[in-house]
């Protein structure tokens, strides 16, 4: 089981604002610390104990009443609950998660080169797909402070024919405070208006003929209105909730164990003859035993922990069957896998916006339930660029972690005050995309350093250095530009060049490769 911790990172000057920023590098995560145990035994004194946050209290009390919850449910509550979620409520209390005084820093915040090259990539795709004169929608999932979109739109606005083909910019954002920050950066003084039926809109300062539209959920993207979507998701998928499962040897499975189903009737498939095989068991979250009142600890220890479900759950029956990649791991007792079903359904949504849904049953397992979704698209068009951290070709194992003040910590520390994230399973996204539409191709994942290099990042860095001017002021600016670029492409443990990967979903076009993935403009 991989152990990971966020290394103390060096402070470097930010090439954009001169602030000291810190780097997201991965090193340590959580461990499954216990095997099956009785869930009810530790949960009793939930209301009398001192909890670290109001959300911890709510979760502790709810679990006491209803039983342990999935890791996905725990992550969902901690990140986006309207009652104490990290992204949805913390910033309303004046906490900024980004930058030196926050919890993490991201590539677009480190150097303008990052967002500019993402913008150039979409211009190149627009050119390769026949330079449409209308019907282009630019979409971002999880735009943070809006910096990436600002750099992208400034770049795209310089390519007038593409800029005039843009009909809308759509931002998917769960946080009201980050939405306000994005609005300020991308729209200036134009007011934010509420849209009937949900969402907000305003006018884009870079493309004055275009509205920027905010929605909270990718499923709210209007499938019928979006013709040619250019979609970017940077550090979005790692924030989606995962379920985790461990392989339990048949020797550990009691012949009397039943399967929890909605009707609570024992599942006839769980018969002694089946017990010769290993079985996936879901990892669940429940409160730890409350600290002793007689000998109280100096700081509050994590209030939640992981346990192995004593029986199969609907998730453990279904999710590991989504890919044959999990089969070999099942054979090894104690293998632990992470599966993000929301990443799969989001990928399906994005892919079908580009390629339409399949005409055959090939994608049935990953097809979204929305009956409003068009089943076909006459000509596939658009592209999605997914940039995040995670392994290129293996299943993520025990990567769930808390991130606070630029270091990893227990994901069970101060629920709602700590960012939670898990490695992105790029192969699962690729599999899902290919099963979701017959007319798309997936390229990558490639390492961020290689992608930025192929996109002309070094040349852009040199151009910025040449513009920086002489004298001590110029030297300081040059130092920041160099430091920012080096951090984006450094493949060592302190850099983002290797751990971050870039993957593209584009219309299949006789094997055409997009720029950055082996192709030319
Ligand atoms: N892409 C930005 C920010 C990354 S942080 C950057 O690179 O700087 C994650 C972003 O996703 C935040 O904007 C957060 O509010 C948003 N987010 C997290 N979970 C979300 C969800 N389930 N739905 C919509 N937005 C979400």
Coordinates of C-alpha atoms and ligand atoms in Angstrom, one line a residue:
X1 CA 0.0 0.0 0.0
X2 CA 1.5 3.3 -1.1
X3 CA 2.2 5.8 1.7
X4 CA 1.9 9.4 0.7
X5 CA 2.5 12.7 2.4
X6 CA 2.7 16.3 1.1
X7 CA 6.3 17.3 1.4
X8 CA 7.1 20.6 2.9
X9 CA 7.5 22.6 -0.2
X10 CA 9.9 25.3 -1.0
X11 CA 8.5 28.8 -1.1
X12 CA 9.1 30.4 -4.5
X13 CA 8.0 33.7 -5.8
X14 CA 4.9 33.5 -7.9
X15 CA 5.7 34.8 -11.4
X16 CA 2.2 36.4 -11.5
X17 CA 1.8 38.4 -8.4
X18 CA 5.1 38.1 -6.6
X19 CA 3.4 36.3 -3.6
X20 CA 5.1 33.3 -2.1
X21 CA 3.3 30.2 -3.1
X22 CA 3.6 26.5 -2.3
X23 CA 3.5 23.4 -4.4
X24 CA 1.1 20.5 -4.4
X25 CA 3.2 17.4 -4.4
X26 CA 2.0 14.0 -3.3
X27 CA 3.6 11.7 -0.8
X28 CA 1.4 10.2 1.8
X29 CA -2.2 9.2 2.4
X30 CA -4.4 7.2 4.7
X31 CA -4.1 3.5 5.6
X32 CA -6.8 1.1 6.3
X33 CA -6.1 0.6 9.9
X34 CA -8.6 -2.1 10.9
X35 CA -10.5 -5.0 9.6
X36 CA -14.1 -5.9 10.3
X37 CA -15.3 -4.6 13.6
X38 CA -18.6 -3.9 15.3
X39 CA -19.7 -0.5 14.1
X40 CA -22.2 0.2 16.8
X41 CA -19.7 -0.1 19.7
X42 CA -17.8 3.2 19.2
X43 CA -20.7 5.4 18.1
X44 CA -22.7 5.8 21.3
X45 CA -21.5 9.0 23.0
X46 CA -21.7 11.0 19.7
X47 CA -23.7 13.9 21.2
X48 CA -21.7 14.2 24.4
X49 CA -18.2 14.4 22.9
X50 CA -16.5 17.6 21.8
X51 CA -16.2 17.6 18.0
X52 CA -13.6 19.6 16.0
X53 CA -16.2 21.1 13.6
X54 CA -20.0 21.4 13.4
X55 CA -19.9 19.1 10.3
X56 CA -18.0 16.5 12.3
X57 CA -20.7 16.6 14.9
X58 CA -23.5 16.2 12.3
X59 CA -21.7 13.3 10.6
X60 CA -20.8 11.6 13.9
X61 CA -24.4 11.9 15.1
X62 CA -25.9 10.7 11.8
X63 CA -23.6 7.7 11.7
X64 CA -24.5 6.8 15.2
X65 CA -28.1 6.7 14.1
X66 CA -27.9 5.2 10.6
X67 CA -24.6 3.3 10.6
X68 CA -21.2 3.8 8.8
X69 CA -21.2 5.7 5.6
X70 CA -19.3 5.2 2.4
X71 CA -16.1 7.2 1.8
X72 CA -17.9 8.9 -1.1
X73 CA -20.6 10.1 1.2
X74 CA -18.0 11.4 3.7
X75 CA -16.1 13.2 0.9
X76 CA -19.2 14.7 -0.6
X77 CA -20.3 16.1 2.8
X78 CA -16.8 17.4 3.7
X79 CA -16.3 19.1 0.3
X80 CA -19.6 20.5 -0.8
X81 CA -22.2 20.2 2.0
X82 CA -24.2 23.4 2.3
X83 CA -23.8 22.9 6.0
X84 CA -20.0 23.2 6.6
X85 CA -18.5 21.9 3.3
X86 CA -14.9 22.9 2.5
X87 CA -15.7 24.5 -0.9
X88 CA -19.2 25.6 -0.2
X89 CA -19.1 27.3 3.2
X90 CA -15.5 27.8 4.4
X91 CA -14.7 30.6 2.1
X92 CA -17.8 32.5 3.2
X93 CA -16.1 32.8 6.5
X94 CA -13.2 34.7 4.8
X95 CA -10.9 31.7 4.4
X96 CA -9.1 31.6 1.0
X97 CA -8.1 28.1 0.1
X98 CA -5.6 29.2 -2.6
X99 CA -2.1 30.6 -2.3
X100 CA 0.5 30.9 0.5
X101 CA -1.9 31.6 3.3
X102 CA -4.4 29.0 2.1
X103 CA -4.1 25.2 1.7
X104 CA -2.8 24.7 -1.9
X105 CA -1.7 26.3 -5.1
X106 CA -2.5 25.3 -8.6
X107 CA -0.6 25.5 -12.0
X108 CA -2.7 28.5 -13.4
X109 CA -2.0 30.4 -10.2
X110 CA 1.8 29.8 -10.6
X111 CA 2.3 31.0 -14.2
X112 CA 0.2 32.6 -16.8
X113 CA 1.9 30.3 -19.3
X114 CA -0.2 27.4 -18.2
X115 CA -3.6 29.0 -19.0
X116 CA -2.3 30.6 -22.2
X117 CA -1.1 27.2 -23.5
X118 CA -4.5 25.6 -22.6
X119 CA -6.1 28.4 -24.6
X120 CA -3.7 27.8 -27.5
X121 CA -4.6 24.0 -27.4
X122 CA -8.3 24.8 -27.9
X123 CA -7.5 27.2 -30.7
X124 CA -5.5 24.4 -32.4
X125 CA -8.4 22.0 -32.0
X126 CA -10.8 24.6 -33.4
X127 CA -8.6 24.9 -36.4
X128 CA -8.1 21.2 -36.8
X129 CA -11.9 20.7 -36.7
X130 CA -12.6 23.0 -39.6
X131 CA -12.7 26.5 -38.0
X132 CA -16.4 26.6 -37.3
X133 CA -17.9 30.1 -37.5
X134 CA -20.6 29.6 -34.8
X135 CA -21.8 27.3 -32.1
X136 CA -18.7 27.1 -29.9
X137 CA -19.2 26.9 -26.2
X138 CA -16.3 27.1 -23.8
X139 CA -16.8 25.1 -20.6
X140 CA -14.8 24.8 -17.4
X141 CA -15.4 22.4 -14.5
X142 CA -14.3 23.7 -11.1
X143 CA -12.7 27.1 -12.1
X144 CA -11.3 28.0 -8.7
X145 CA -10.4 31.7 -8.7
X146 CA -11.1 31.9 -12.5
X147 CA -7.4 32.4 -13.3
X148 CA -7.2 29.6 -15.9
X149 CA -10.3 30.8 -17.7
X150 CA -9.0 34.4 -17.6
X151 CA -5.7 33.4 -19.3
X152 CA -7.5 31.1 -21.8
X153 CA -10.1 33.7 -22.8
X154 CA -7.4 36.4 -23.2
X155 CA -5.5 34.1 -25.5
X156 CA -8.6 33.0 -27.5
X157 CA -9.7 36.6 -27.9
X158 CA -6.6 37.3 -30.0
X159 CA -7.7 34.7 -32.6
X160 CA -10.6 36.8 -33.9
X161 CA -12.3 34.1 -36.1
X162 CA -12.5 31.7 -33.2
X163 CA -13.4 34.3 -30.7
X164 CA -16.4 35.4 -32.8
X165 CA -17.6 31.7 -33.1
X166 CA -18.0 31.5 -29.3
X167 CA -21.6 31.6 -28.1
X168 CA -21.2 31.0 -24.4
X169 CA -18.8 30.4 -21.6
X170 CA -20.1 28.0 -19.0
X171 CA -18.6 27.5 -15.6
X172 CA -19.5 24.6 -13.3
X173 CA -18.8 25.8 -9.7
X174 CA -20.2 24.5 -6.4
X175 CA -18.8 27.3 -4.3
X176 CA -20.8 30.6 -4.1
X177 CA -17.7 32.5 -3.0
X178 CA -15.4 31.2 -5.7
X179 CA -18.3 32.0 -8.2
X180 CA -18.1 35.6 -7.0
X181 CA -14.3 35.6 -7.4
X182 CA -14.7 34.3 -11.0
X183 CA -17.4 36.8 -11.8
X184 CA -15.2 39.7 -10.6
X185 CA -12.2 38.5 -12.6
X186 CA -13.9 37.5 -15.8
X187 CA -16.7 40.1 -15.9
X188 CA -15.4 43.2 -14.1
X189 CA -18.3 45.5 -13.1
X190 CA -21.0 43.8 -15.1
X191 CA -23.6 42.6 -12.6
X192 CA -24.3 38.9 -11.9
X193 CA -27.9 38.0 -12.7
X194 CA -29.8 35.0 -11.4
X195 CA -31.2 32.8 -14.2
X196 CA -34.7 31.5 -14.0
X197 CA -34.6 27.8 -13.5
X198 CA -31.2 27.9 -11.7
X199 CA -27.7 29.4 -12.2
X200 CA -26.3 32.9 -12.8
X201 CA -25.0 34.9 -15.8
X202 CA -23.0 38.0 -16.6
X203 CA -21.1 39.4 -19.6
X204 CA -17.5 38.3 -20.4
X205 CA -14.9 41.1 -20.4
X206 CA -12.7 39.3 -22.9
X207 CA -15.5 38.4 -25.4
X208 CA -18.1 41.2 -24.9
X209 CA -20.7 39.5 -27.2
X210 CA -20.6 36.4 -24.9
X211 CA -22.5 35.6 -21.7
X212 CA -20.7 33.6 -18.9
X213 CA -23.2 31.2 -17.3
X214 CA -22.6 29.6 -13.9
X215 CA -24.2 26.3 -12.9
X216 CA -23.5 24.1 -9.9
X217 CA -23.4 20.7 -11.6
X218 CA -22.1 19.3 -14.9
X219 CA -25.4 17.4 -15.4
X220 CA -27.1 20.9 -15.7
X221 CA -25.2 21.6 -19.0
X222 CA -28.0 22.0 -21.6
X223 CA -27.2 19.1 -23.9
X224 CA -29.5 20.3 -26.7
X225 CA -28.0 23.8 -26.8
X226 CA -24.3 22.9 -26.7
X227 CA -23.0 22.2 -30.3
X228 CA -19.2 22.4 -30.1
X229 CA -18.0 22.3 -26.5
X230 CA -14.4 23.0 -25.7
X231 CA -14.2 21.7 -22.1
X232 CA -11.4 22.0 -19.6
X233 CA -11.2 20.4 -16.1
X234 CA -8.1 21.2 -14.1
X235 CA -7.9 19.8 -10.6
X236 CA -11.6 19.1 -10.7
X237 CA -11.8 15.3 -10.9
X238 CA -9.5 14.8 -7.9
X239 CA -12.1 16.5 -5.7
X240 CA -14.9 14.1 -6.8
X241 CA -15.9 11.5 -4.1
X242 CA -14.4 8.0 -4.4
X243 CA -15.6 4.7 -3.0
X244 CA -12.9 2.3 -1.9
X245 CA -12.9 -1.5 -1.7
X246 CA -10.6 -4.2 -0.3
X247 CA -10.3 -7.7 -1.4
X248 CA -11.3 -10.1 1.4
X249 CA -10.1 -13.7 1.2
X250 CA -12.9 -16.3 1.1
X251 CA -11.4 -17.7 4.4
X252 CA -12.5 -14.4 6.1
X253 CA -16.0 -14.5 4.7
X254 CA -18.4 -16.1 7.2
X255 CA -20.9 -18.5 5.5
X256 CA -23.7 -16.8 7.5
X257 CA -22.9 -13.3 6.2
X258 CA -25.7 -11.7 4.2
X259 CA -25.7 -9.1 1.6
X260 CA -27.2 -5.7 2.4
X261 CA -29.8 -4.9 -0.2
X262 CA -32.5 -2.3 -0.2
X263 CA -35.1 -5.0 0.7
X264 CA -32.7 -6.4 3.4
X265 CA -33.3 -9.9 2.2
X266 CA -30.3 -12.2 2.0
X267 CA -29.0 -12.5 -1.5
X268 CA -29.1 -16.0 -2.8
X269 CA -25.9 -15.5 -4.7
X270 CA -24.1 -15.4 -1.3
X271 CA -24.1 -19.2 -0.9
X272 CA -21.3 -21.3 0.6
X273 CA -20.3 -22.5 -3.0
X274 CA -19.4 -18.9 -3.8
X275 CA -17.1 -18.6 -0.8
X276 CA -14.2 -20.2 -2.6
X277 CA -13.6 -16.8 -4.3
X278 CA -12.3 -13.5 -2.9
X279 CA -14.8 -10.8 -2.5
X280 CA -14.7 -7.0 -2.7
X281 CA -15.7 -5.3 0.6
X282 CA -16.4 -1.6 0.8
X283 CA -14.4 0.6 3.1
X284 CA -16.7 2.6 5.3
X285 CA -16.3 5.6 7.6
X286 CA -17.4 5.6 11.2
X287 CA -16.5 7.6 14.3
X288 CA -13.5 6.6 16.4
X289 CA -13.9 5.9 20.1
X290 CA -14.2 9.2 21.9
X291 CA -11.1 10.4 23.8
X292 CA -10.8 9.5 27.4
X293 CA -12.3 12.1 29.7
X294 CA -9.9 11.1 32.5
X295 CA -6.8 11.6 30.4
X296 CA -7.7 13.9 27.6
X297 CA -5.3 14.2 24.6
X298 CA -3.6 17.6 24.0
X299 CA -5.1 17.9 20.5
X300 CA -8.2 16.4 19.1
X301 CA -7.2 13.1 17.3
X302 CA -9.0 12.2 14.0
X303 CA -12.6 11.6 14.9
X304 CA -13.4 9.2 12.1
X305 CA -11.7 6.1 10.7
X306 CA -12.0 3.5 8.0
X307 CA -13.4 0.0 8.6
X308 CA -14.1 -2.9 6.3
X309 CA -17.8 -3.5 5.8
X310 CA -18.8 -6.8 7.4
X311 CA -20.9 -7.8 4.4
X312 CA -21.1 -6.9 0.7
X313 CA -22.8 -3.6 -0.1
X314 CA -24.6 -2.6 -3.3
X315 CA -21.5 -0.5 -4.1
X316 CA -19.1 -3.4 -3.6
X317 CA -21.2 -5.6 -5.8
X318 CA -21.5 -3.1 -8.6
X319 CA -18.6 -0.7 -8.9
X320 CA -15.7 -3.2 -9.1
X321 CA -17.5 -4.9 -12.0
X322 CA -17.3 -1.7 -14.1
X323 CA -13.8 -2.6 -15.3
X324 CA -11.9 -5.8 -15.8
X325 CA -8.8 -4.0 -14.6
X326 CA -10.0 -4.8 -11.0
X327 CA -10.2 -8.5 -11.6
X328 CA -6.5 -9.4 -11.1
X329 CA -6.4 -7.3 -7.9
X330 CA -9.3 -9.2 -6.5
X331 CA -7.3 -12.4 -6.5
X332 CA -4.8 -10.8 -4.1
X333 CA -6.3 -10.5 -0.6
X334 CA -6.0 -7.0 1.0
X335 CA -5.7 -5.3 -2.4
X336 CA -7.4 -1.9 -2.0
X337 CA -8.9 0.0 -5.0
X338 CA -10.5 3.4 -5.3
X339 CA -13.3 3.9 -7.8
X340 CA -14.9 7.3 -8.6
X341 CA -18.3 6.7 -10.1
X342 CA -19.0 10.4 -10.3
X343 CA -15.8 10.9 -12.4
X344 CA -17.2 8.2 -14.7
X345 CA -20.7 9.8 -15.0
X346 CA -19.1 13.2 -15.6
X347 CA -16.8 11.8 -18.2
X348 CA -19.8 10.3 -19.9
X349 CA -21.6 13.6 -19.9
X350 CA -18.6 15.4 -21.4
X351 CA -17.9 12.7 -24.0
X352 CA -21.5 12.6 -25.2
X353 CA -21.5 16.4 -25.6
X354 CA -18.6 15.9 -28.0
X355 CA -19.5 12.7 -29.8
X356 CA -23.2 12.0 -29.0
X357 CA -24.3 8.8 -27.3
X358 CA -23.6 5.4 -28.9
X359 CA -26.2 3.9 -31.3
X360 CA -25.3 0.4 -30.0
X361 CA -25.4 -1.0 -26.5
X362 CA -21.7 -0.6 -26.1
X363 CA -21.9 2.2 -23.6
X364 CA -25.0 1.0 -21.7
X365 CA -23.2 0.6 -18.4
X366 CA -22.0 4.2 -18.4
X367 CA -24.8 5.9 -20.2
X368 CA -26.4 8.7 -18.1
X369 CA -29.9 8.2 -17.0
X370 CA -31.1 11.5 -18.3
X371 CA -33.7 10.7 -21.0
X372 CA -33.3 14.3 -22.3
X373 CA -29.8 13.4 -23.6
X374 CA -29.6 13.3 -27.4
X375 CA -28.8 9.8 -28.4
X376 CA -26.9 10.8 -31.6
X377 CA -24.9 13.8 -32.8
X378 CA -24.6 13.9 -36.6
X379 CA -21.1 15.3 -36.6
X380 CA -18.9 15.0 -33.5
X381 CA -17.2 18.2 -32.5
X382 CA -15.5 19.9 -29.6
X383 CA -12.8 18.6 -27.2
X384 CA -12.2 18.0 -23.5
X385 CA -8.9 18.5 -21.8
X386 CA -8.5 16.9 -18.4
X387 CA -5.5 17.9 -16.3
X388 CA -5.0 16.4 -12.8
X389 CA -2.8 14.2 -10.7
X390 CA -2.9 10.4 -10.7
X391 CA -1.2 7.3 -12.2
X392 CA -1.0 7.0 -16.0
X393 CA -2.0 3.4 -16.2
X394 CA -2.6 1.8 -12.8
X395 CA -5.6 1.7 -10.4
X396 CA -5.2 4.3 -7.6
X397 CA -4.7 2.6 -4.2
X398 CA -5.2 4.3 -0.9
X399 CA -4.7 7.8 -2.2
X400 CA -7.4 9.7 -0.3
X401 CA -5.8 12.5 1.6
X402 CA -6.5 15.6 3.5
X403 CA -4.6 18.8 2.5
X404 CA -4.2 21.7 4.9
X405 CA -1.7 24.5 4.8
X406 CA 0.2 22.9 2.0
X407 CA 0.8 19.6 3.7
X408 CA -1.1 16.3 3.7
X409 CA -3.0 15.3 6.8
X410 CA -5.5 12.7 7.8
X411 CA -8.7 13.0 5.7
X412 CA -10.5 12.6 9.0
X413 CA -9.0 15.7 10.6
X414 CA -11.4 18.7 11.1
X415 CA -14.1 17.6 8.5
X416 CA -15.0 20.6 6.3
X417 CA -11.9 22.5 7.2
X418 CA -9.5 20.3 5.3
X419 CA -9.4 19.8 1.5
X420 CA -9.9 16.2 0.5
X421 CA -8.6 14.7 -2.7
X422 CA -7.8 11.4 -4.3
X423 CA -5.7 10.4 -7.4
X424 CA -7.5 10.5 -10.6
X425 CA -7.8 7.1 -12.4
X426 CA -7.1 8.3 -15.9
X427 CA -7.5 4.8 -17.5
X428 CA -11.0 4.6 -15.9
X429 CA -11.8 7.9 -17.5
X430 CA -10.4 6.8 -20.9
X431 CA -12.4 3.5 -20.7
X432 CA -15.6 5.4 -19.8
X433 CA -15.1 7.9 -22.7
X434 CA -14.6 5.2 -25.2
X435 CA -17.7 3.2 -24.0
X436 CA -19.8 6.4 -23.9
X437 CA -19.5 7.4 -27.5
X438 CA -18.5 5.6 -30.7
X439 CA -17.1 8.7 -32.4
X440 CA -14.4 9.9 -30.0
X441 CA -10.8 9.2 -29.5
X442 CA -8.8 9.5 -26.2
X443 CA -5.2 10.8 -26.2
X444 CA -2.9 10.5 -23.3
X445 CA -2.5 10.8 -20.4
X446 CA 0.9 12.4 -20.9
X447 CA 3.0 14.0 -18.2
X448 CA 2.3 17.7 -17.8
X449 CA 6.0 18.7 -18.5
X450 CA 5.9 16.9 -21.8
X451 CA 2.6 18.4 -22.8
X452 CA 3.6 21.9 -21.9
X453 CA 6.9 21.4 -23.7
X454 CA 5.2 20.2 -26.9
X455 CA 2.8 23.1 -26.7
X456 CA 5.7 25.6 -26.9
X457 CA 5.9 26.5 -23.3
X458 CA 9.7 27.0 -23.3
X459 CA 9.4 29.4 -26.2
X460 CA 6.5 31.3 -24.5
X461 CA 8.7 31.5 -21.3
X462 CA 11.6 32.9 -23.4
X463 CA 9.2 35.5 -25.0
X464 CA 8.0 36.6 -21.5
X465 CA 11.7 36.8 -20.3
X466 CA 12.6 39.0 -23.3
X467 CA 9.7 41.4 -22.5
X468 CA 10.6 41.6 -18.8
X469 CA 13.1 44.5 -19.5
X470 CA 16.5 45.4 -18.0
X471 CA 17.5 46.6 -14.6
X472 CA 16.9 45.1 -11.1
X473 CA 13.1 45.3 -11.5
X474 CA 13.4 43.3 -14.8
X475 CA 15.7 40.8 -13.1
X476 CA 13.2 40.2 -10.3
X477 CA 10.4 39.6 -12.8
X478 CA 12.6 37.3 -14.9
X479 CA 13.4 35.3 -11.7
X480 CA 9.7 34.8 -11.0
X481 CA 8.9 33.8 -14.6
X482 CA 11.7 31.2 -14.6
X483 CA 10.7 29.9 -11.2
X484 CA 7.1 29.5 -12.2
X485 CA 7.9 27.8 -15.4
X486 CA 10.4 25.5 -13.8
X487 CA 7.9 24.5 -11.2
X488 CA 5.3 23.5 -13.8
X489 CA 7.7 21.3 -15.7
X490 CA 10.1 20.0 -13.0
X491 CA 9.7 16.2 -12.9
X492 CA 11.3 15.8 -9.5
X493 CA 9.5 15.4 -6.2
X494 CA 9.1 19.2 -5.8
X495 CA 7.7 19.8 -9.3
X496 CA 4.4 19.3 -11.1
X497 CA 5.8 18.1 -14.3
X498 CA 5.5 14.3 -13.7
X499 CA 2.8 13.8 -11.2
X500 CA 0.3 15.9 -13.2
X501 CA -1.1 14.3 -16.4
X502 CA -3.0 15.7 -19.4
X503 CA -5.6 13.7 -21.2
X504 CA -7.7 14.7 -24.2
X505 CA -11.1 13.5 -25.6
X506 CA -11.6 14.6 -29.2
X507 CA -13.7 13.5 -32.1
X508 CA -12.2 10.4 -33.8
X509 CA -10.9 11.6 -37.2
X510 CA -8.9 8.9 -39.0
X511 CA -6.3 8.7 -36.2
X512 CA -5.6 12.4 -36.1
X513 CA -3.5 13.3 -33.1
X514 CA -4.1 16.6 -31.3
X515 CA -1.2 19.0 -30.8
X516 CA 0.6 18.1 -27.5
X517 CA -0.2 14.4 -28.0
X518 CA 2.0 13.8 -31.0
X519 CA 0.1 15.9 -33.5
X520 CA 0.7 19.2 -35.3
X521 CA -1.4 22.3 -35.7
Ligands
LIG1 N1 -9.3 24.6 -11.5 C1 -8.9 25.5 -10.5 C2 -9.4 25.2 -9.1 C3 -9.2 23.8 -8.6 S1 -9.9 23.6 -7.0 C4 -7.5 25.7 -10.5 O1 -6.8 24.9 -11.1 O2 -7.0 26.7 -9.9 C5 -11.4 22.7 -7.3 C6 -12.5 23.5 -7.9 O3 -13.6 22.7 -8.1 C7 -13.0 24.7 -7.0 O4 -13.4 25.7 -7.8 C8 -14.2 24.0 -6.3 O5 -15.1 24.9 -5.7 C9 -14.8 23.2 -7.4 N2 -15.5 22.0 -7.1 C10 -15.1 21.0 -6.2 N3 -16.0 20.0 -6.2 C11 -17.1 20.4 -7.0 C12 -18.3 19.8 -7.4 N4 -18.7 18.6 -6.9 N5 -19.1 20.5 -8.3 C13 -18.7 21.7 -8.8 N6 -17.5 22.3 -8.4 C14 -16.7 21.7 -7.6

